[in-house]
Coordinates of C-alpha atoms in Angstrom, one line a residue:
Chain A
X203 CA 0.2 0.3 -0.6
X204 CA 2.4 2.4 0.9
X205 CA 5.3 1.4 -1.7
X206 CA 2.4 2.0 -4.5
X207 CA 1.3 5.2 -3.1
X208 CA 4.7 6.3 -3.0
X209 CA 6.6 5.8 -6.3
X210 CA 2.9 7.1 -7.4
X211 CA 4.2 10.2 -5.7
X212 CA 7.4 10.4 -7.0
X213 CA 5.9 9.4 -10.4
X214 CA 4.2 12.1 -10.1
X215 CA 6.3 14.8 -9.4
X216 CA 8.4 13.7 -11.7
X217 CA 6.4 14.5 -14.0
X218 CA 5.1 18.1 -13.1
X219 CA 8.9 19.4 -12.6
X220 CA 9.0 18.3 -16.1
X221 CA 5.7 19.8 -17.6
X222 CA 7.0 23.1 -15.2
X223 CA 10.3 23.0 -16.9
X224 CA 8.4 23.0 -20.9
X225 CA 6.5 26.0 -19.0
X226 CA 9.8 28.3 -18.8
X227 CA 10.6 28.0 -22.3
X228 CA 8.0 27.7 -23.8
X229 CA 5.6 31.3 -21.8
X230 CA 6.2 34.2 -23.5
X231 CA 5.9 36.0 -20.2
X232 CA 9.2 36.3 -18.8
X233 CA 7.5 36.5 -15.4
X234 CA 5.4 32.7 -15.8
X235 CA 8.5 31.7 -16.9
X236 CA 10.1 32.5 -13.8
X237 CA 6.9 31.1 -11.9
X238 CA 7.8 28.0 -14.2
X239 CA 11.2 27.6 -12.9
X240 CA 10.0 28.7 -9.9
X241 CA 7.5 25.5 -9.6
X242 CA 10.5 23.2 -10.8
X243 CA 12.4 23.5 -8.3
X244 CA 10.1 23.6 -5.3
X245 CA 10.1 19.7 -7.3
X246 CA 13.1 18.4 -7.8
X247 CA 13.1 19.9 -3.8
X248 CA 10.2 17.6 -2.5
X249 CA 11.8 14.9 -4.6
X250 CA 15.0 15.2 -2.4
X251 CA 13.1 14.9 0.0
X252 CA 10.9 11.7 0.0
X253 CA 14.8 10.5 -1.2
X254 CA 15.5 11.2 2.7
X255 CA 17.7 14.5 1.5
X256 CA 15.4 16.7 3.9
X257 CA 19.0 18.6 4.0
X258 CA 19.9 19.5 0.2
X259 CA 15.8 19.9 0.0
X260 CA 16.2 22.9 1.9
X261 CA 19.0 23.8 0.5
X262 CA 17.6 23.5 -3.1
X263 CA 15.1 26.3 -1.7
X264 CA 16.9 28.7 0.7
X265 CA 19.0 28.3 -2.4
X266 CA 17.1 28.0 -5.4
X267 CA 13.6 29.0 -4.7
X268 CA 14.1 31.4 -2.4
X269 CA 17.7 33.6 -3.1
X270 CA 18.7 33.4 -6.6
X271 CA 15.3 33.0 -8.1
X272 CA 13.9 37.0 -6.1
X273 CA 16.2 38.1 -7.5
X274 CA 15.7 37.5 -11.6
X275 CA 11.9 38.3 -10.7
X276 CA 13.8 41.4 -9.3
X277 CA 14.7 42.2 -12.5
X278 CA 12.1 41.3 -14.7
X279 CA 10.5 43.4 -12.4
X280 CA 13.0 46.3 -13.0
X281 CA 13.1 45.4 -17.2
X282 CA 9.5 45.5 -16.8
X283 CA 8.8 41.7 -18.6
X284 CA 7.1 42.7 -21.5
X285 CA 5.1 39.6 -23.0
X286 CA 7.3 38.3 -26.4
X287 CA 5.2 37.9 -30.3
X288 CA 6.4 34.8 -30.8
X289 CA 7.6 34.4 -34.9
X290 CA 9.4 31.4 -36.3
X291 CA 12.5 32.4 -37.3
X292 CA 15.6 30.5 -37.6
X293 CA 17.2 30.2 -34.1
X294 CA 13.8 28.8 -33.3
X295 CA 13.5 26.0 -35.5
X296 CA 16.8 24.9 -34.6
X297 CA 16.3 25.0 -30.9
X298 CA 13.5 23.1 -31.2
X299 CA 15.4 20.5 -33.4
X300 CA 18.5 20.4 -30.5
X301 CA 15.2 20.4 -27.9
X302 CA 13.9 17.3 -29.5
X303 CA 17.8 15.6 -30.1
X304 CA 18.1 16.0 -26.7
X305 CA 14.7 14.2 -25.7
X306 CA 15.6 11.0 -28.4
X307 CA 19.0 11.2 -26.6
X308 CA 17.1 10.9 -22.7
X309 CA 14.9 8.5 -24.1
X310 CA 18.3 5.8 -25.0
X311 CA 17.9 6.0 -21.1
X312 CA 14.9 3.8 -21.0
X313 CA 17.4 0.7 -22.9
X314 CA 19.9 1.4 -20.3
X315 CA 19.5 -1.2 -16.6
X316 CA 18.2 -0.1 -13.4
X317 CA 21.3 2.2 -12.0
X318 CA 22.4 1.2 -8.7
X319 CA 22.2 3.3 -5.7
X320 CA 25.6 4.9 -4.8
X321 CA 27.5 3.2 -1.8
X322 CA 30.4 4.6 0.3
X323 CA 31.1 5.1 4.2
X324 CA 27.5 6.9 4.4
X325 CA 24.5 4.2 3.7
X326 CA 20.3 5.0 5.0
X327 CA 21.2 3.4 8.5
X328 CA 24.6 6.1 9.4
X329 CA 22.4 9.4 7.8
X330 CA 19.2 8.6 10.4
X331 CA 21.6 8.3 13.0
X332 CA 23.1 11.1 12.5
X333 CA 21.3 13.5 10.6
X334 CA 21.4 14.1 6.5
X335 CA 22.8 17.9 7.7
X336 CA 25.9 16.2 9.4
X337 CA 26.3 13.3 6.7
X338 CA 26.8 16.4 4.0
X339 CA 29.3 18.5 5.9
X340 CA 31.5 15.3 6.9
X341 CA 32.1 14.4 3.7
X342 CA 32.0 17.5 1.7
X343 CA 34.7 19.0 5.0
X344 CA 37.3 15.2 4.4
X345 CA 36.8 13.9 1.6
X346 CA 36.0 16.3 -0.5
X347 CA 37.7 19.9 1.3
X348 CA 40.1 20.4 -1.6
X349 CA 37.6 20.1 -5.1
X350 CA 35.1 22.2 -1.4
X351 CA 37.9 25.3 -1.0
X352 CA 38.5 25.0 -4.7
X353 CA 35.2 26.1 -6.1
X354 CA 34.5 28.2 -3.1
X355 CA 37.6 30.9 -4.3
X356 CA 36.2 30.3 -8.5
X357 CA 32.8 32.2 -6.2
X358 CA 35.0 34.2 -4.5
X359 CA 37.4 35.6 -7.8
X360 CA 33.7 36.2 -9.5
X361 CA 32.2 37.9 -6.4
X362 CA 35.1 39.7 -6.7
X363 CA 34.7 40.6 -10.5
X364 CA 32.0 42.0 -10.4
X365 CA 32.7 44.5 -8.0
X366 CA 35.8 45.6 -9.7
X367 CA 33.3 46.0 -12.7
X368 CA 30.2 47.3 -10.7
X369 CA 32.1 49.9 -9.3
X370 CA 31.4 52.8 -10.0
X371 CA 34.3 55.9 -9.7
X372 CA 35.1 58.0 -7.0
X373 CA 35.2 61.2 -8.3
X374 CA 33.7 64.9 -7.0
X375 CA 30.2 64.8 -8.7
X376 CA 30.3 68.3 -10.1
X377 CA 33.7 67.1 -12.3
X378 CA 31.9 63.5 -13.5
X379 CA 28.4 66.3 -15.0
X380 CA 31.4 67.9 -16.6
Chain B
X186 CA -23.0 4.0 2.9
X187 CA -20.5 5.9 5.3
X188 CA -19.6 1.7 6.2
X189 CA -18.0 1.7 2.1
X190 CA -15.9 5.0 3.3
X191 CA -14.9 3.9 6.0
X192 CA -13.5 0.5 3.9
X193 CA -12.0 3.0 1.9
X194 CA -9.9 4.4 4.9
X195 CA -9.3 2.1 6.8
X196 CA -5.5 0.6 6.1
X197 CA -4.8 5.0 6.9
X198 CA -6.7 5.2 9.4
X199 CA -3.9 4.4 12.0
X200 CA -3.6 6.9 14.7
X201 CA -0.1 8.9 13.3
X202 CA -2.9 9.7 10.9
X203 CA -5.1 10.6 13.4
X204 CA -2.6 13.1 15.1
X205 CA -1.3 14.5 12.3
X206 CA -5.1 15.7 11.0
X207 CA -5.9 17.4 14.3
X208 CA -2.3 18.6 15.2
X209 CA -2.3 20.1 11.2
X210 CA -5.8 21.7 12.3
X211 CA -6.1 22.5 15.3
X212 CA -2.8 25.1 14.4
X213 CA -4.4 26.4 11.3
X214 CA -7.1 27.1 13.9
X215 CA -5.3 28.3 16.9
X216 CA -3.2 30.7 14.2
X217 CA -6.4 32.2 12.3
X218 CA -7.8 32.5 15.8
X219 CA -5.2 34.5 17.0
X220 CA -4.9 37.1 13.5
X221 CA -8.3 39.1 15.2
X222 CA -6.6 39.4 18.6
X223 CA -3.2 40.3 17.2
X224 CA -5.2 43.1 15.6
X225 CA -7.2 44.3 19.2
X226 CA -4.1 43.9 21.1
X227 CA -1.8 46.5 19.0
X228 CA -4.4 48.4 18.3
X229 CA -5.0 48.6 21.8
X230 CA -1.7 48.9 22.5
X231 CA -0.6 51.8 20.5
X232 CA -3.7 53.5 21.9
X233 CA -1.7 53.1 25.0
X234 CA 1.0 54.1 23.6
X235 CA 0.4 57.1 21.4
X236 CA -1.7 58.6 25.3
X237 CA -5.5 58.0 23.5
X238 CA -7.7 55.5 24.3
X239 CA -8.1 53.0 21.2
X240 CA -11.1 51.7 20.0
X241 CA -13.2 50.3 22.7
X242 CA -17.4 50.9 22.1
X243 CA -17.4 47.6 20.1
X244 CA -18.5 45.0 22.9
X245 CA -16.5 44.6 26.5
X246 CA -12.5 46.6 26.1
X247 CA -13.7 47.0 22.4
X248 CA -13.4 43.2 21.9
X249 CA -16.1 43.8 19.4
X250 CA -14.0 45.8 17.1
X251 CA -12.2 42.9 15.5
X252 CA -15.1 41.2 15.3
X253 CA -16.9 43.7 13.0
X254 CA -13.7 44.5 11.5
X255 CA -13.7 40.8 10.3
X256 CA -17.8 40.5 9.1
X257 CA -17.0 44.1 7.4
X258 CA -14.1 42.7 4.5
X259 CA -15.8 39.9 4.0
X260 CA -18.6 41.8 2.9
X261 CA -16.6 44.1 0.8
X262 CA -16.6 44.8 -3.3
X263 CA -13.7 43.5 -4.6
X264 CA -12.4 45.1 -7.0
X265 CA -9.9 44.1 -9.2
X266 CA -8.7 46.7 -12.1
X267 CA -9.2 46.2 -15.8
X268 CA -5.0 46.9 -16.6
X269 CA -3.9 43.4 -13.4
X270 CA -2.7 40.5 -14.0
X271 CA -6.1 38.2 -12.9
X272 CA -3.8 35.0 -11.6
X273 CA -1.4 36.5 -10.0
X274 CA -3.9 39.3 -8.4
X275 CA -5.5 36.0 -6.9
X276 CA -2.2 34.3 -6.5
X277 CA -0.3 36.4 -4.6
X278 CA -2.3 36.7 -1.4
X279 CA -2.9 33.0 -1.0
X280 CA 0.8 32.8 -0.9
X281 CA 1.2 34.5 2.1
X282 CA -1.1 33.3 3.8
X283 CA 0.2 30.1 2.9
X284 CA 4.3 30.1 3.8
X285 CA 3.1 31.8 6.4
X286 CA 0.8 29.2 7.9
X287 CA 3.5 26.0 7.0
X288 CA 6.4 27.8 7.9
X289 CA 4.3 27.3 12.4
X290 CA 4.3 23.7 10.7
X291 CA 7.7 22.6 13.1
X292 CA 7.6 25.2 15.2
X293 CA 7.7 23.2 18.8
X294 CA 5.6 24.6 21.7
X295 CA 6.1 22.1 24.8
X296 CA 7.4 18.8 25.9
X297 CA 5.7 16.2 24.2
X298 CA 3.4 14.0 26.4
X299 CA 1.1 10.7 26.2
X300 CA -2.7 10.0 25.9
X301 CA -4.4 5.9 25.5
X302 CA -1.0 4.9 25.3
X303 CA 0.5 7.7 21.9
X304 CA 3.0 10.0 22.6
X305 CA 2.3 13.0 21.1
X306 CA 4.1 15.7 21.0
X307 CA 3.1 20.0 20.5
X308 CA 4.4 20.5 17.3
X309 CA 3.7 19.4 14.1
X310 CA 6.0 18.2 12.0
X311 CA 10.2 17.3 14.3
X312 CA 12.3 17.4 10.8
X313 CA 15.8 17.4 11.5
X314 CA 16.3 20.7 9.4
X315 CA 13.9 21.9 11.7
X316 CA 15.1 25.9 11.5
X317 CA 16.3 25.2 7.4
X318 CA 13.5 24.8 7.0
X319 CA 11.6 28.3 9.0
X320 CA 13.8 29.8 6.6
X321 CA 13.4 29.0 3.5
X322 CA 9.6 28.7 4.2
X323 CA 9.5 31.9 5.3
X324 CA 11.6 33.0 2.3
X325 CA 9.3 31.4 0.0
X326 CA 6.5 34.8 1.6
X327 CA 7.8 37.3 -0.6
X328 CA 7.0 35.8 -3.3
X329 CA 3.6 37.1 -2.0
X330 CA 4.5 40.4 -1.9
X331 CA 6.8 41.2 -5.6
X332 CA 3.7 38.8 -6.6
X333 CA 1.0 41.1 -5.5
X334 CA 3.4 44.3 -7.1
X335 CA 4.1 43.3 -10.1
X336 CA 0.5 42.1 -11.4
X337 CA -0.9 45.1 -10.4
X338 CA -0.1 47.2 -13.0
X339 CA 0.6 50.0 -11.0
X340 CA 3.7 52.2 -10.2
X341 CA 3.6 52.3 -6.0
X342 CA 2.9 48.7 -6.5
X343 CA 6.0 47.9 -8.5
X344 CA 8.0 49.9 -5.7
X345 CA 6.6 47.8 -3.0
X346 CA 7.1 45.0 -4.5
X347 CA 10.8 45.6 -5.7
X348 CA 11.7 47.0 -2.3
X349 CA 9.9 43.6 -0.5
X350 CA 12.6 41.6 -2.4
X351 CA 15.6 43.8 -1.7
X352 CA 14.8 43.9 2.0
X353 CA 13.8 39.9 2.3
X354 CA 17.8 39.6 0.7
X355 CA 19.9 41.3 2.6
X356 CA 18.1 40.4 6.3
X357 CA 17.6 37.5 4.9
X358 CA 21.7 37.0 5.5
X359 CA 22.0 38.4 8.7
X360 CA 18.9 35.8 9.8
X361 CA 20.4 33.2 8.8
X362 CA 24.0 33.7 10.0
X363 CA 23.4 35.4 13.3
X364 CA 20.9 31.8 14.0
X365 CA 24.3 30.1 13.1
X366 CA 26.3 30.7 15.9
X367 CA 24.1 29.8 17.8
X368 CA 23.7 26.2 16.6
X369 CA 27.2 26.4 16.0
X370 CA 27.7 26.1 20.3
X371 CA 24.3 23.2 19.8
X372 CA 26.5 21.1 16.6
X373 CA 22.3 20.8 16.1
X374 CA 19.3 22.5 13.9
X375 CA 16.6 20.3 15.3
X376 CA 14.6 23.1 17.2
X377 CA 13.4 20.4 20.1
X378 CA 17.4 19.9 20.8
X379 CA 18.0 23.3 20.5
X380 CA 15.4 24.1 23.2
X381 CA 17.1 21.1 25.3
X382 CA 20.5 22.3 24.9
X383 CA 19.2 25.7 27.1
X384 CA 17.9 23.5 30.0
X385 CA 20.4 25.8 32.0
X386 CA 20.9 28.5 30.7
X387 CA 19.6 30.3 27.8
X388 CA 21.0 31.3 24.5
X389 CA 20.5 35.3 25.4
X390 CA 23.2 35.4 27.5
X391 CA 25.5 33.6 25.7
X392 CA 24.7 35.2 22.6
X393 CA 23.8 38.4 23.2
X394 CA 24.7 40.2 20.8
X395 CA 23.0 37.7 18.7
X396 CA 20.1 37.4 19.5
X397 CA 20.1 42.0 18.9
X398 CA 20.9 41.2 15.7
X399 CA 18.3 38.1 15.0
X400 CA 16.2 40.6 16.2
X401 CA 16.5 43.4 14.4
X402 CA 16.5 41.4 11.1
X403 CA 12.9 38.9 12.6
X404 CA 11.3 42.6 12.3
X405 CA 12.6 42.9 9.5
X406 CA 11.7 40.4 7.7
X407 CA 8.5 40.2 9.4
X408 CA 8.5 43.6 7.0
X409 CA 6.8 46.0 10.2
X410 CA 7.9 49.0 10.9
X411 CA 11.0 50.9 11.4
X412 CA 11.3 48.6 8.1
X413 CA 7.1 48.3 6.4
X414 CA 9.5 50.3 3.8
X415 CA 7.8 48.2 1.0
X416 CA 4.3 49.9 2.3
X417 CA 5.6 53.6 3.5
X418 CA 2.3 55.6 3.6
X419 CA 4.5 58.5 2.7
X420 CA 5.8 57.1 -0.8
X421 CA 4.2 54.8 -1.9
X422 CA 1.2 54.7 -0.7
X423 CA 0.5 51.6 1.2
X424 CA 3.3 49.9 -1.2
X425 CA 2.4 46.0 -2.8
X426 CA -1.2 46.1 -1.6
X427 CA -3.3 49.2 -2.9
X428 CA -4.1 47.8 -5.3
X429 CA -5.9 44.8 -3.1
X430 CA -9.8 44.9 -1.4
X431 CA -11.6 43.0 0.8
X432 CA -10.9 39.6 1.9
X433 CA -8.0 40.0 -0.1
X434 CA -6.7 42.6 2.0
X435 CA -6.9 41.4 4.8
X436 CA -4.7 37.9 3.7
X437 CA -1.5 40.4 3.4
X438 CA -2.6 41.1 7.3
X439 CA -3.1 37.8 7.5
X440 CA 0.3 36.5 6.8
X441 CA 2.2 39.0 8.4
X442 CA 0.4 38.3 11.5
X443 CA 0.7 35.0 11.5
X444 CA 4.6 35.1 10.5
X445 CA 5.3 38.4 13.6
X446 CA 3.7 34.9 15.8
X447 CA 6.4 32.8 14.0
X448 CA 9.5 35.3 14.5
X449 CA 7.9 35.9 17.5
X450 CA 8.6 32.1 18.0
X451 CA 11.4 31.4 16.8
X452 CA 13.5 33.3 19.0
X453 CA 12.3 32.3 22.3
X454 CA 12.8 28.8 20.9
X455 CA 16.3 29.5 20.0
X456 CA 17.0 33.0 22.6
X457 CA 14.8 32.6 25.3
X458 CA 15.3 28.9 26.5
X459 CA 12.2 27.7 23.9
X460 CA 9.2 25.3 27.2
X461 CA 12.3 26.1 30.5
X462 CA 10.7 27.9 32.9
X463 CA 13.8 28.6 34.7
X464 CA 12.7 28.1 38.2
X465 CA 9.3 29.4 37.5
X466 CA 6.2 27.5 38.2
X467 CA 4.4 26.8 35.3
X468 CA 3.9 24.8 32.7
X469 CA 5.5 24.8 30.3
X470 CA 4.2 25.8 27.9
X471 CA 2.8 28.6 29.7
X472 CA 6.1 29.8 29.4
X473 CA 6.8 29.1 25.7
X474 CA 3.1 31.3 25.3
X475 CA 4.2 33.7 28.3
X476 CA 7.2 34.3 26.0
X477 CA 6.1 34.5 22.5
X478 CA 3.4 37.1 24.2
X479 CA 5.9 39.3 25.7
X480 CA 7.9 39.4 22.7
X481 CA 4.9 40.7 20.3
X482 CA 4.7 43.1 22.7
X483 CA 7.3 44.3 22.5
X484 CA 6.5 44.4 18.1
X485 CA 3.9 46.9 18.8
X486 CA 6.3 49.1 20.6
X487 CA 8.5 49.4 18.3
X488 CA 6.4 49.7 16.1
X489 CA 4.6 53.0 17.3
X490 CA 7.9 54.1 19.3
X491 CA 10.6 54.1 15.6
X492 CA 10.1 56.3 13.2
X493 CA 10.5 54.4 9.6
X494 CA 14.1 54.0 8.1
X495 CA 15.1 55.7 5.3
X496 CA 15.3 53.2 1.9
X497 CA 19.3 53.5 1.6
X498 CA 20.5 53.4 5.0
X499 CA 17.9 50.9 5.6
X500 CA 20.5 48.8 2.9
X501 CA 23.4 50.4 4.2
X502 CA 22.4 49.7 8.2
X503 CA 21.3 45.9 5.9
X504 CA 24.8 45.1 4.6
X505 CA 28.0 47.3 6.0
X506 CA 27.1 46.6 9.8
X507 CA 24.5 44.2 10.6
X508 CA 26.2 41.4 8.0
X509 CA 30.1 41.8 9.2
X510 CA 29.1 41.7 13.0
X511 CA 27.2 38.9 12.0
X512 CA 30.6 37.7 10.9
X513 CA 31.8 38.6 13.7
X514 CA 30.5 36.9 16.2
X515 CA 29.9 33.8 14.2
X516 CA 33.8 33.8 13.5
X517 CA 33.7 34.2 17.6
X518 CA 31.7 31.8 18.8
X519 CA 33.3 29.5 16.0
X520 CA 36.9 30.5 17.7
X521 CA 35.3 29.8 21.3
X522 CA 34.0 26.6 20.6
X523 CA 37.0 25.2 19.2
X524 CA 39.0 26.5 21.6

């Protein structure tokens, strides 16, 4: 009974995520595109939750659905999202070809045999004992420390670069007017 | 017919399901029932703070006032201007109320007790990353305001929506980082563990700076004065809810007051020791309720004391004062923890 319900919920969530993703690329109004993307991200977070990854689900919602998408909406509101008028063009048709190719590639996945979970130190019973947040932390800061630090340095460089690009000169206002 | 229904839901009808349903209903009804009482409290207290009486005509002590107000709001005509985006216009207040109520579902307000052999905890759900869940869902609440601003097709609403999104991003950092210094001390994201680790003394004595920062950021997150820039009357008419009427207008306030209760509960759980009464002969739940009530009064007190900030000052305050202080506090806490 529970198994069937679980499978059905996972399936419905997955389908909803795919439909929301389609909404992102097919919708004409930028506001609705952003909303579909939020819906997609919430679906992904719920899938994580169904696979017992509470921490990843919460982080997914905080970072992507919360912070990143609110910036998207902020920019859309600032620039005034107008509805696009769709007209057939070369880019459009090539984009659709690309999407169809990708979809065909995805169908190849059906030929792949059942997947196996990755085994490691963090077996489900260990994760249940210490909580998923701690499990992620232990993995991240012991075995994957170097890639993690490299990624953080990359982000820091990007931040400094953006500050350098966006910084306006500190000339007094009167001289700037000339 | 009744037997057929019972037969159909029989496998679902175990104790856990019933307890969960009852809890959900109780939490939602209690939260929505608290809102009119809080409005009454706010108006009465504001009256006292400003040396006037406040509403005192309808019923004893003005208790009938919130009822009269809700009836008025329910029967008002709902007007939508023709240039608005109808779907988003309807969606926005629903998002605000929904996220506000869902956030409260993980807030524990007492120890568990046993009834008919079933252990019942005084919380909606006890999840391991409870604190993260609260931040995640309450962060989604700002979409309601932004969508209200965007869909109204009105300059003032748009400005209000923009302001609320910028403000939320800035102050969420402070909120999270000041809570992080408490998490570093306890090593758990579970709200019940957090309360249990404050058995001997509340964290407000250990982490006074984090408490102040968290409370300031909390006031900003709930869009209360002096941080209610998204609805500043002197500049933006009423901000993001300028175009709203009737019950949809009231739903924004419902969301705001429920958020106030949630934020007060969170401050109580993180810094004031939750339901620990520290020697006072009180029921745990009464100790918790008393602390939350006090914090709610502080919210109202702040509103009638401070003037509204200017918007650029608000941003500067958030990014240049609160955030560095938070990081400093976190650093010191981490160093002490390691040593």
